[in-house]
mmCIF file of C-alpha atoms and ligand atoms in Angstrom:
data_model
loop_
_atom_site.group_PDB
_atom_site.id
_atom_site.type_symbol
_atom_site.label_atom_id
_atom_site.label_comp_id
_atom_site.label_asym_id
_atom_site.label_seq_id
_atom_site.Cartn_x
_atom_site.Cartn_y
_atom_site.Cartn_z
ATOM 1 C CA MET Z 1 -55.964 12.102 -39.740
ATOM 2 C CA LYS Z 2 -54.890 15.410 -38.080
ATOM 3 C CA GLU Z 3 -57.731 14.988 -35.603
ATOM 4 C CA LYS Z 4 -56.760 11.394 -35.091
ATOM 5 C CA ILE Z 5 -53.112 12.024 -34.313
ATOM 6 C CA GLU Z 6 -54.234 14.961 -31.801
ATOM 7 C CA ALA Z 7 -56.392 12.717 -29.934
ATOM 8 C CA LEU Z 8 -53.543 10.051 -29.831
ATOM 9 C CA CYS Z 9 -51.306 12.608 -28.531
ATOM 10 C CA LYS Z 10 -53.550 13.641 -25.895
ATOM 11 C CA GLU Z 11 -54.225 9.898 -25.030
ATOM 12 C CA ILE Z 12 -50.413 9.246 -24.788
ATOM 13 C CA GLU Z 13 -50.150 12.249 -22.711
ATOM 14 C CA GLU Z 14 -52.843 11.003 -20.162
ATOM 15 C CA LYS Z 15 -51.689 7.375 -20.184
ATOM 16 C CA VAL Z 16 -48.294 8.368 -19.477
ATOM 17 C CA LYS Z 17 -49.207 10.447 -16.633
ATOM 18 C CA SER Z 18 -51.278 7.918 -15.077
ATOM 19 C CA VAL Z 19 -48.570 5.557 -14.795
ATOM 20 C CA SER Z 20 -47.173 4.736 -11.541
ATOM 21 C CA SER Z 21 -44.027 2.383 -12.263
ATOM 22 C CA VAL Z 22 -41.301 1.521 -14.552
ATOM 23 C CA LYS Z 23 -42.858 -1.581 -15.332
ATOM 24 C CA GLU Z 24 -46.113 -0.093 -16.414
ATOM 25 C CA LEU Z 25 -44.185 2.593 -18.315
ATOM 26 C CA ASN Z 26 -42.290 0.028 -20.204
ATOM 27 C CA ASP Z 27 -45.627 -1.636 -21.015
ATOM 28 C CA LEU Z 28 -46.766 1.642 -22.620
ATOM 29 C CA LYS Z 29 -43.745 1.682 -24.744
ATOM 30 C CA VAL Z 30 -44.435 -1.774 -26.176
ATOM 31 C CA GLU Z 31 -48.261 -0.708 -26.726
ATOM 32 C CA TYR Z 32 -47.288 2.441 -28.748
ATOM 33 C CA MET Z 33 -43.724 1.860 -30.237
ATOM 34 C CA GLY Z 34 -43.232 -1.845 -30.028
ATOM 35 C CA LYS Z 35 -42.978 -4.002 -33.057
ATOM 36 C CA LYS Z 36 -46.950 -4.028 -33.182
ATOM 37 C CA GLY Z 37 -47.165 -0.761 -31.595
ATOM 38 C CA ILE Z 38 -49.925 1.681 -32.480
ATOM 39 C CA ILE Z 39 -47.381 4.224 -33.782
ATOM 40 C CA THR Z 40 -45.295 1.625 -35.585
ATOM 41 C CA GLU Z 41 -48.337 0.473 -37.408
ATOM 42 C CA LEU Z 42 -49.388 3.977 -38.213
ATOM 43 C CA GLN Z 43 -45.938 4.457 -39.713
ATOM 44 C CA SER Z 44 -46.168 1.452 -41.903
ATOM 45 C CA GLY Z 45 -49.291 3.018 -43.308
ATOM 46 C CA ILE Z 46 -47.293 5.840 -44.842
ATOM 47 C CA LYS Z 47 -46.944 4.077 -48.392
ATOM 48 C CA ASP Z 48 -50.750 4.091 -48.759
ATOM 49 C CA ALA Z 49 -51.387 7.481 -47.634
ATOM 50 C CA ALA Z 50 -52.602 10.194 -50.040
ATOM 51 C CA ASP Z 51 -50.499 12.944 -48.929
ATOM 52 C CA LYS Z 52 -47.381 11.222 -47.706
ATOM 53 C CA LYS Z 53 -45.573 14.393 -46.519
ATOM 54 C CA GLU Z 54 -48.465 15.515 -43.974
ATOM 55 C CA TYR Z 55 -48.720 11.888 -42.860
ATOM 56 C CA GLY Z 56 -45.249 11.496 -42.247
ATOM 57 C CA MET Z 57 -45.040 14.611 -40.260
ATOM 58 C CA LEU Z 58 -48.107 13.661 -38.035
ATOM 59 C CA VAL Z 59 -46.796 10.355 -37.229
ATOM 60 C CA ASN Z 60 -43.624 11.915 -36.274
ATOM 61 C CA LEU Z 61 -45.323 14.216 -33.996
ATOM 62 C CA ALA Z 62 -46.989 11.242 -32.267
ATOM 63 C CA ARG Z 63 -43.437 9.602 -32.037
ATOM 64 C CA THR Z 64 -41.749 12.600 -30.422
ATOM 65 C CA THR Z 65 -44.841 13.346 -28.032
ATOM 66 C CA PHE Z 66 -44.360 9.802 -26.901
ATOM 67 C CA ASN Z 67 -40.732 9.779 -26.519
ATOM 68 C CA GLU Z 68 -40.968 13.209 -24.687
ATOM 69 C CA GLU Z 69 -43.630 12.044 -22.484
ATOM 70 C CA PHE Z 70 -41.907 8.842 -21.824
ATOM 71 C CA ASP Z 71 -38.642 10.470 -20.975
ATOM 72 C CA LYS Z 72 -40.052 12.950 -18.719
ATOM 73 C CA LYS Z 73 -42.037 10.317 -16.720
ATOM 74 C CA GLN Z 74 -38.972 8.105 -16.612
ATOM 75 C CA ARG Z 75 -36.857 10.779 -14.909
ATOM 76 C CA ASP Z 76 -39.779 11.547 -12.484
ATOM 77 C CA LEU Z 77 -39.914 7.737 -11.636
ATOM 78 C CA ASN Z 78 -36.330 7.324 -11.136
ATOM 79 C CA GLU Z 79 -36.305 10.299 -8.631
ATOM 80 C CA LEU Z 80 -39.103 8.786 -6.961
ATOM 81 C CA GLU Z 81 -37.474 5.495 -6.709
ATOM 82 C CA LEU Z 82 -34.284 7.100 -5.190
ATOM 83 C CA ASN Z 83 -36.067 9.046 -2.774
ATOM 84 C CA LYS Z 84 -37.783 5.785 -1.680
ATOM 85 C CA LYS Z 85 -34.399 4.116 -1.357
ATOM 86 C CA ILE Z 86 -33.059 6.972 0.555
ATOM 87 C CA GLU Z 87 -36.018 6.777 2.800
ATOM 88 C CA SER Z 88 -35.884 3.298 3.512
ATOM 89 C CA GLU Z 89 -31.842 3.054 3.996
ATOM 90 C CA ARG Z 90 -31.899 6.089 6.078
ATOM 91 C CA ILE Z 91 -29.693 5.626 9.253
ATOM 92 C CA ASP Z 92 -31.340 6.518 12.565
ATOM 93 C CA VAL Z 93 -28.542 8.717 13.984
ATOM 94 C CA THR Z 94 -30.150 8.684 17.240
ATOM 95 C CA LEU Z 95 -29.535 5.219 18.083
ATOM 96 C CA PRO Z 96 -26.669 4.450 20.402
ATOM 97 C CA SER Z 97 -23.627 3.633 18.447
ATOM 98 C CA LYS Z 98 -21.493 0.679 19.134
ATOM 99 C CA LYS Z 99 -18.818 0.665 21.692
ATOM 100 C CA ILE Z 100 -15.484 1.831 20.161
ATOM 101 C CA ARG Z 101 -12.481 0.624 22.054
ATOM 102 C CA LYS Z 102 -10.427 3.756 22.400
ATOM 103 C CA GLY Z 103 -6.675 3.404 22.300
ATOM 104 C CA SER Z 104 -4.694 5.643 24.529
ATOM 105 C CA LYS Z 105 -1.077 7.197 24.097
ATOM 106 C CA HIS Z 106 1.582 5.082 25.217
ATOM 107 C CA PRO Z 107 3.115 6.179 28.376
ATOM 108 C CA MET Z 108 6.402 7.221 26.680
ATOM 109 C CA THR Z 109 4.583 9.178 24.134
ATOM 110 C CA ARG Z 110 3.076 11.188 26.753
ATOM 111 C CA ILE Z 111 6.173 11.970 28.549
ATOM 112 C CA GLU Z 112 7.839 12.721 25.398
ATOM 113 C CA GLU Z 113 5.175 15.344 24.093
ATOM 114 C CA GLU Z 114 5.172 16.757 27.558
ATOM 115 C CA LEU Z 115 8.591 17.316 27.553
ATOM 116 C CA GLU Z 116 8.517 18.766 23.784
ATOM 117 C CA ASP Z 117 6.058 21.160 24.786
ATOM 118 C CA LEU Z 118 8.139 22.437 27.601
ATOM 119 C CA PHE Z 119 11.103 22.940 25.477
ATOM 120 C CA VAL Z 120 9.268 24.309 22.531
ATOM 121 C CA SER Z 121 7.889 26.935 25.046
ATOM 122 C CA MET Z 122 11.564 27.615 25.957
ATOM 123 C CA GLY Z 123 12.216 28.387 22.250
ATOM 124 C CA PHE Z 124 13.754 24.973 21.153
ATOM 125 C CA ASP Z 125 13.203 23.158 17.871
ATOM 126 C CA VAL Z 126 12.533 19.523 17.885
ATOM 127 C CA TYR Z 127 14.640 17.203 15.801
ATOM 128 C CA ASP Z 128 13.999 13.528 15.058
ATOM 129 C CA GLY Z 129 17.249 11.677 14.177
ATOM 130 C CA PRO Z 130 17.457 7.992 12.793
ATOM 131 C CA GLU Z 131 17.965 5.136 14.963
ATOM 132 C CA ILE Z 132 20.647 3.449 12.798
ATOM 133 C CA GLU Z 133 23.561 5.747 13.053
ATOM 134 C CA THR Z 134 27.123 5.988 11.706
ATOM 135 C CA ASP Z 135 29.918 5.367 14.086
ATOM 136 C CA GLU Z 136 31.331 8.548 12.942
ATOM 137 C CA ASN Z 137 28.049 10.359 14.590
ATOM 138 C CA CYS Z 138 27.784 7.957 17.443
ATOM 139 C CA PHE Z 139 31.498 8.013 18.556
ATOM 140 C CA GLN Z 140 33.930 9.935 16.551
ATOM 141 C CA LYS Z 141 32.295 13.387 16.205
ATOM 142 C CA LEU Z 142 31.596 13.059 19.754
ATOM 143 C CA ASN Z 143 35.245 12.937 20.574
ATOM 144 C CA LEU Z 144 35.546 9.282 20.886
ATOM 145 C CA PRO Z 145 37.858 8.218 18.104
ATOM 146 C CA LEU Z 146 38.213 4.525 17.005
ATOM 147 C CA GLY Z 147 39.710 2.436 19.832
ATOM 148 C CA HIS Z 148 38.808 4.789 22.445
ATOM 149 C CA PRO Z 149 38.144 3.087 25.662
ATOM 150 C CA ALA Z 150 35.048 4.771 26.753
ATOM 151 C CA ARG Z 151 33.488 2.957 23.845
ATOM 152 C CA ASP Z 152 33.161 -0.220 25.722
ATOM 153 C CA ALA Z 153 30.735 1.365 28.128
ATOM 154 C CA GLN Z 154 28.171 1.411 25.200
ATOM 155 C CA ASP Z 155 28.187 -1.720 23.616
ATOM 156 C CA THR Z 156 25.434 -2.084 21.404
ATOM 157 C CA PHE Z 157 23.921 -3.715 18.288
ATOM 158 C CA TYR Z 158 26.074 -3.299 15.128
ATOM 159 C CA LEU Z 159 24.713 -3.912 11.627
ATOM 160 C CA GLU Z 160 25.939 -7.338 10.266
ATOM 161 C CA GLY Z 161 28.852 -6.875 7.982
ATOM 162 C CA GLU Z 162 29.112 -3.168 8.824
ATOM 163 C CA TYR Z 163 31.039 -3.305 12.028
ATOM 164 C CA GLU Z 164 32.511 0.023 12.796
ATOM 165 C CA LYS Z 165 30.422 1.590 10.173
ATOM 166 C CA TYR Z 166 26.584 1.440 11.197
ATOM 167 C CA LEU Z 167 25.048 0.683 14.678
ATOM 168 C CA LEU Z 168 21.864 1.273 16.308
ATOM 169 C CA ARG Z 169 22.564 4.426 18.199
ATOM 170 C CA SER Z 170 23.874 3.595 21.690
ATOM 171 C CA GLN Z 171 23.892 7.087 23.298
ATOM 172 C CA THR Z 172 21.824 10.222 23.519
ATOM 173 C CA SER Z 173 24.104 12.553 21.733
ATOM 174 C CA THR Z 174 24.245 11.752 17.960
ATOM 175 C CA GLY Z 175 20.961 14.224 17.161
ATOM 176 C CA GLN Z 176 23.328 16.952 18.090
ATOM 177 C CA VAL Z 177 25.997 15.967 15.754
ATOM 178 C CA ARG Z 178 23.456 15.842 13.056
ATOM 179 C CA VAL Z 179 21.894 19.138 13.868
ATOM 180 C CA MET Z 180 25.399 20.926 13.990
ATOM 181 C CA GLU Z 181 26.287 19.357 10.849
ATOM 182 C CA ALA Z 182 23.295 20.415 9.093
ATOM 183 C CA ASN Z 183 23.266 24.030 10.268
ATOM 184 C CA VAL Z 184 25.258 25.339 7.418
ATOM 185 C CA ASP Z 185 25.811 28.885 8.352
ATOM 186 C CA LYS Z 186 27.149 27.623 11.856
ATOM 187 C CA GLY Z 187 25.006 29.960 13.912
ATOM 188 C CA PRO Z 188 23.124 29.327 17.245
ATOM 189 C CA ILE Z 189 21.281 26.294 17.918
ATOM 190 C CA ARG Z 190 18.561 25.272 20.307
ATOM 191 C CA VAL Z 191 17.250 21.800 19.838
ATOM 192 C CA VAL Z 192 16.028 18.626 21.467
ATOM 193 C CA CYS Z 193 16.009 15.197 19.988
ATOM 194 C CA PRO Z 194 13.667 12.596 21.197
ATOM 195 C CA GLY Z 195 13.972 8.970 19.823
ATOM 196 C CA LYS Z 196 15.201 5.496 20.674
ATOM 197 C CA VAL Z 197 18.512 4.460 21.967
ATOM 198 C CA TYR Z 198 19.978 0.929 22.112
ATOM 199 C CA ARG Z 199 22.209 -0.532 24.667
ATOM 200 C CA ARG Z 200 23.361 -4.083 26.048
ATOM 201 C CA ASP Z 201 21.277 -3.572 29.139
ATOM 202 C CA ASP Z 202 18.561 -5.765 30.559
ATOM 203 C CA ASP Z 203 17.163 -5.810 34.164
ATOM 204 C CA ALA Z 204 14.410 -4.149 36.003
ATOM 205 C CA THR Z 205 15.751 -0.796 35.943
ATOM 206 C CA HIS Z 206 17.651 -0.913 32.557
ATOM 207 C CA SER Z 207 16.317 -2.095 29.042
ATOM 208 C CA HIS Z 208 18.258 -2.704 26.022
ATOM 209 C CA GLN Z 209 16.182 -0.081 24.588
ATOM 210 C CA PHE Z 210 15.070 3.414 26.148
ATOM 211 C CA MET Z 211 13.354 6.463 25.088
ATOM 212 C CA GLN Z 212 16.149 9.406 24.784
ATOM 213 C CA MET Z 213 15.752 13.149 25.239
ATOM 214 C CA GLU Z 214 18.924 14.918 24.182
ATOM 215 C CA GLY Z 215 19.401 18.702 23.990
ATOM 216 C CA LEU Z 216 21.698 21.179 22.637
ATOM 217 C CA VAL Z 217 22.242 24.805 22.858
ATOM 218 C CA ILE Z 218 24.912 26.779 21.211
ATOM 219 C CA ASP Z 219 25.325 30.585 21.152
ATOM 220 C CA GLU Z 220 27.683 33.131 22.289
ATOM 221 C CA ASN Z 221 27.944 33.520 25.999
ATOM 222 C CA ILE Z 222 26.546 30.276 26.859
ATOM 223 C CA SER Z 223 27.641 29.127 30.509
ATOM 224 C CA MET Z 224 27.002 26.494 33.048
ATOM 225 C CA ALA Z 225 24.405 28.848 34.393
ATOM 226 C CA ASP Z 226 22.219 28.171 31.351
ATOM 227 C CA LEU Z 227 22.837 24.588 31.730
ATOM 228 C CA LYS Z 228 21.727 24.562 35.292
ATOM 229 C CA GLY Z 229 18.650 26.616 34.927
ATOM 230 C CA THR Z 230 17.367 24.617 31.793
ATOM 231 C CA LEU Z 231 17.987 21.252 33.593
ATOM 232 C CA GLU Z 232 16.025 22.604 36.757
ATOM 233 C CA ALA Z 233 12.952 23.514 34.642
ATOM 234 C CA PHE Z 234 13.323 20.036 32.984
ATOM 235 C CA CYS Z 235 13.278 18.238 36.231
ATOM 236 C CA LYS Z 236 10.737 20.358 37.957
ATOM 237 C CA LYS Z 237 8.392 19.697 34.958
ATOM 238 C CA LEU Z 238 8.552 16.041 35.177
ATOM 239 C CA LEU Z 239 8.926 15.344 38.762
ATOM 240 C CA GLY Z 240 7.235 18.145 40.390
ATOM 241 C CA GLU Z 241 8.070 21.771 41.447
ATOM 242 C CA LYS Z 242 9.309 20.412 44.893
ATOM 243 C CA THR Z 243 12.082 18.668 43.339
ATOM 244 C CA ASP Z 244 15.738 19.614 44.067
ATOM 245 C CA VAL Z 245 18.516 19.251 41.671
ATOM 246 C CA ARG Z 246 22.065 18.853 42.344
ATOM 247 C CA PHE Z 247 24.955 18.778 39.713
ATOM 248 C CA ARG Z 248 27.997 16.208 40.260
ATOM 249 C CA PRO Z 249 31.244 16.566 38.416
ATOM 250 C CA SER Z 250 31.578 13.624 35.987
ATOM 251 C CA PHE Z 251 33.252 12.661 32.910
ATOM 252 C CA PHE Z 252 32.057 12.469 29.202
ATOM 253 C CA PRO Z 253 34.344 12.711 26.426
ATOM 254 C CA PHE Z 254 32.226 15.137 24.620
ATOM 255 C CA THR Z 255 31.440 17.589 27.330
ATOM 256 C CA GLU Z 256 33.930 19.567 29.498
ATOM 257 C CA PRO Z 257 33.350 20.060 32.131
ATOM 258 C CA SER Z 258 30.697 17.454 32.459
ATOM 259 C CA VAL Z 259 28.245 16.747 35.028
ATOM 260 C CA GLU Z 260 25.670 14.165 36.221
ATOM 261 C CA VAL Z 261 22.440 15.347 37.449
ATOM 262 C CA ASP Z 262 20.625 14.120 40.389
ATOM 263 C CA ALA Z 263 17.068 14.890 41.380
ATOM 264 C CA THR Z 264 15.726 14.125 44.895
ATOM 265 C CA CYS Z 265 14.176 10.581 45.038
ATOM 266 C CA PHE Z 266 10.783 10.731 43.608
ATOM 267 C CA LYS Z 267 9.755 8.159 45.894
ATOM 268 C CA CYS Z 268 10.647 9.189 49.333
ATOM 269 C CA GLY Z 269 11.140 12.874 48.580
ATOM 270 C CA GLY Z 270 14.916 12.818 49.613
ATOM 271 C CA LYS Z 271 14.589 11.001 53.051
ATOM 272 C CA GLY Z 272 16.145 7.703 51.699
ATOM 273 C CA CYS Z 273 14.475 4.495 50.663
ATOM 274 C CA PRO Z 274 15.403 1.295 48.543
ATOM 275 C CA LEU Z 275 14.804 3.100 45.168
ATOM 276 C CA CYS Z 276 17.415 5.726 45.970
ATOM 277 C CA LYS Z 277 19.672 3.413 47.929
ATOM 278 C CA ASN Z 278 19.157 5.558 51.172
ATOM 279 C CA THR Z 279 20.980 8.517 49.487
ATOM 280 C CA GLY Z 280 17.839 10.643 48.754
ATOM 281 C CA TRP Z 281 18.753 11.335 45.330
ATOM 282 C CA ILE Z 282 18.319 9.609 41.763
ATOM 283 C CA GLU Z 283 20.390 10.191 38.783
ATOM 284 C CA VAL Z 284 18.527 11.377 35.876
ATOM 285 C CA LEU Z 285 20.770 13.200 33.451
ATOM 286 C CA GLY Z 286 24.168 13.602 31.868
ATOM 287 C CA ALA Z 287 25.120 17.069 30.645
ATOM 288 C CA GLY Z 288 27.921 19.262 30.263
ATOM 289 C CA MET Z 289 29.634 22.158 28.279
ATOM 290 C CA VAL Z 290 30.027 21.012 24.628
ATOM 291 C CA HIS Z 291 33.866 20.188 24.126
ATOM 292 C CA PRO Z 292 35.769 22.536 22.011
ATOM 293 C CA ASN Z 293 36.730 19.730 19.894
ATOM 294 C CA VAL Z 294 33.270 18.421 19.352
ATOM 295 C CA LEU Z 295 32.361 21.970 18.269
ATOM 296 C CA LYS Z 296 35.438 22.189 15.774
ATOM 297 C CA MET Z 297 34.682 18.792 14.161
ATOM 298 C CA SER Z 298 31.259 19.920 13.237
ATOM 299 C CA GLY Z 299 32.549 23.369 11.810
ATOM 300 C CA TYR Z 300 31.926 25.590 14.709
ATOM 301 C CA ASP Z 301 34.304 28.174 15.994
ATOM 302 C CA PRO Z 302 35.021 27.395 19.739
ATOM 303 C CA GLU Z 303 36.395 30.882 20.262
ATOM 304 C CA LYS Z 304 33.184 32.386 19.418
ATOM 305 C CA TYR Z 305 30.615 29.765 20.251
ATOM 306 C CA GLN Z 306 30.055 27.818 23.535
ATOM 307 C CA GLY Z 307 27.113 25.469 24.240
ATOM 308 C CA PHE Z 308 25.935 22.871 26.599
ATOM 309 C CA ALA Z 309 24.248 19.559 25.890
ATOM 310 C CA PHE Z 310 22.350 16.893 27.738
ATOM 311 C CA GLY Z 311 20.949 13.622 27.355
ATOM 312 C CA THR Z 312 18.558 11.388 29.462
ATOM 313 C CA GLY Z 313 16.356 8.369 29.206
ATOM 314 C CA LEU Z 314 12.829 9.120 29.745
ATOM 315 C CA ASP Z 315 11.869 5.823 30.846
ATOM 316 C CA ARG Z 316 12.800 6.419 34.404
ATOM 317 C CA PHE Z 317 10.522 9.618 34.407
ATOM 318 C CA ALA Z 318 7.760 7.304 33.034
ATOM 319 C CA MET Z 319 8.235 4.790 35.827
ATOM 320 C CA PHE Z 320 7.765 7.392 38.331
ATOM 321 C CA ARG Z 321 4.952 9.260 36.827
ATOM 322 C CA PHE Z 322 2.967 6.113 36.185
ATOM 323 C CA GLY Z 323 3.986 3.773 38.938
ATOM 324 C CA ILE Z 324 5.717 1.521 36.692
ATOM 325 C CA THR Z 325 7.765 -1.068 38.507
ATOM 326 C CA ASP Z 326 9.521 -2.877 35.883
ATOM 327 C CA ILE Z 327 11.114 -0.892 32.992
ATOM 328 C CA ARG Z 328 10.616 -4.114 30.487
ATOM 329 C CA THR Z 329 7.000 -3.758 30.727
ATOM 330 C CA ILE Z 330 7.202 -0.547 28.834
ATOM 331 C CA TYR Z 331 8.466 -2.363 25.703
ATOM 332 C CA GLY Z 332 6.585 -5.545 26.296
ATOM 333 C CA ASN Z 333 3.404 -4.603 24.045
ATOM 334 C CA ASP Z 334 1.084 -6.451 26.596
ATOM 335 C CA ILE Z 335 -2.208 -4.814 26.025
ATOM 336 C CA ARG Z 336 -3.128 -5.501 29.838
ATOM 337 C CA PHE Z 337 -0.413 -3.094 30.561
ATOM 338 C CA LEU Z 338 -1.280 -0.594 27.922
ATOM 339 C CA ASN Z 339 -4.850 -0.340 28.923
ATOM 340 C CA GLN Z 340 -4.118 0.752 32.262
ATOM 341 C CA PHE Z 341 -3.122 4.026 30.576
ATOM 342 C CA THR Z 342 -6.683 5.077 29.647
ATOM 343 C CA ARG Z 343 -7.363 8.638 28.624
ATOM 344 C CA GLY Z 344 -8.888 9.687 31.538
ATOM 345 C CA ASP Z 345 -5.462 9.919 33.488
ATOM 346 C CA GLU Z 346 -3.938 12.510 31.285
ATOM 347 C CA GLU Z 347 -3.765 15.122 34.043
ATOM 348 C CA ASP Z 348 -0.411 15.878 35.535
ATOM 349 C CA VAL Z 349 0.020 14.181 38.816
ATOM 350 C CA THR Z 350 3.113 16.088 40.043
ATOM 351 C CA LYS Z 351 0.975 18.824 40.545
HETATM 352 N N1 DAH B 401 25.155 10.646 25.680
HETATM 353 C C1 DAH B 401 25.174 10.421 26.940
HETATM 354 C C2 DAH B 401 24.540 8.997 27.387
HETATM 355 O O1 DAH B 401 23.853 8.491 26.476
HETATM 356 C C3 DAH B 401 24.474 11.080 28.153
HETATM 357 C C4 DAH B 401 25.116 12.505 28.016
HETATM 358 C C5 DAH B 401 25.987 12.911 28.837
HETATM 359 C C6 DAH B 401 24.570 13.576 27.084
HETATM 360 C C7 DAH B 401 26.746 13.995 28.854
HETATM 361 C C8 DAH B 401 25.305 14.871 26.947
HETATM 362 C C9 DAH B 401 26.216 14.996 27.992
HETATM 363 O O2 DAH B 401 25.089 15.514 26.203
HETATM 364 O O3 DAH B 401 26.679 16.312 27.986
HETATM 365 O O4 DAH B 401 24.855 8.117 28.057
#
């Protein structure tokens, strides 16, 4: 019996080894371990064995031999199968890929990022304020109390049922209020706030929506000279080094004194053309020294701190930079318009 089992184990080892597919392996299992399998039959012979214990042990040896060999082979076959699959499903990375339609940055995003870079390099932070503003931040804290006549110039979109409470921000100075209010120690501030502004405007050079860039600097000993230097750098960055800048006295309720900033016409270079209405200048920014009332309303001591603020729409700069003739196309979402701003034209054309 012992020799018989040893021979059987050997036979099992050889047979299992020679198998080359899962099917063949399973057939072997039936042959040895199935209902009428060789080992199963041996097992049923136990009742007639002279030495049941030894017989049992030998049959068990045959059974474990089979199971071990079977498991080993099964693992090998699975691995082989997997490798085959990997091989057959391999991706040929040398094949040219399908053309991906690359998007490009919206012209307004480009101008915005370029300016953020400039201001960050001058030590400013960037603050992103909400487009839905409170009347308080948009007007009252900017020295425009309820009923102030200057509000008329900024008719905008009020939220239904919330008149005199919430509105789409109608001017570029609301970010500064939020930053001043949030600055708990009421110390120095240098910040620019990009974002959208909404106004009741709709023609070739005015849109009901524009992209703002407002700025605020608060510190001790801040003067008009700081304002002029900063805004000159701003204009030269966007319109080219040769650009001249002039400051005209103006009125804004939240700054005193207030100025309007003109740059030499980017079309004719200052000679005079239809774009600048033959003046050679184009108005690009509103600015001024922060009104003491505005400082006080947001918790600043106007005896200690001064500040300057400015605000502008970036759309006109984009029109110049990219040769856009109608401001409304900027927000029209027409893919034919947007496709013109491919990634290739990212270089600075003002240089
Ligand atoms: N807030 C003004 C607007 O949207 C622009 C402006 C003018 C901002 C003067 C200022 C400023 O900070 O000092 O039309």
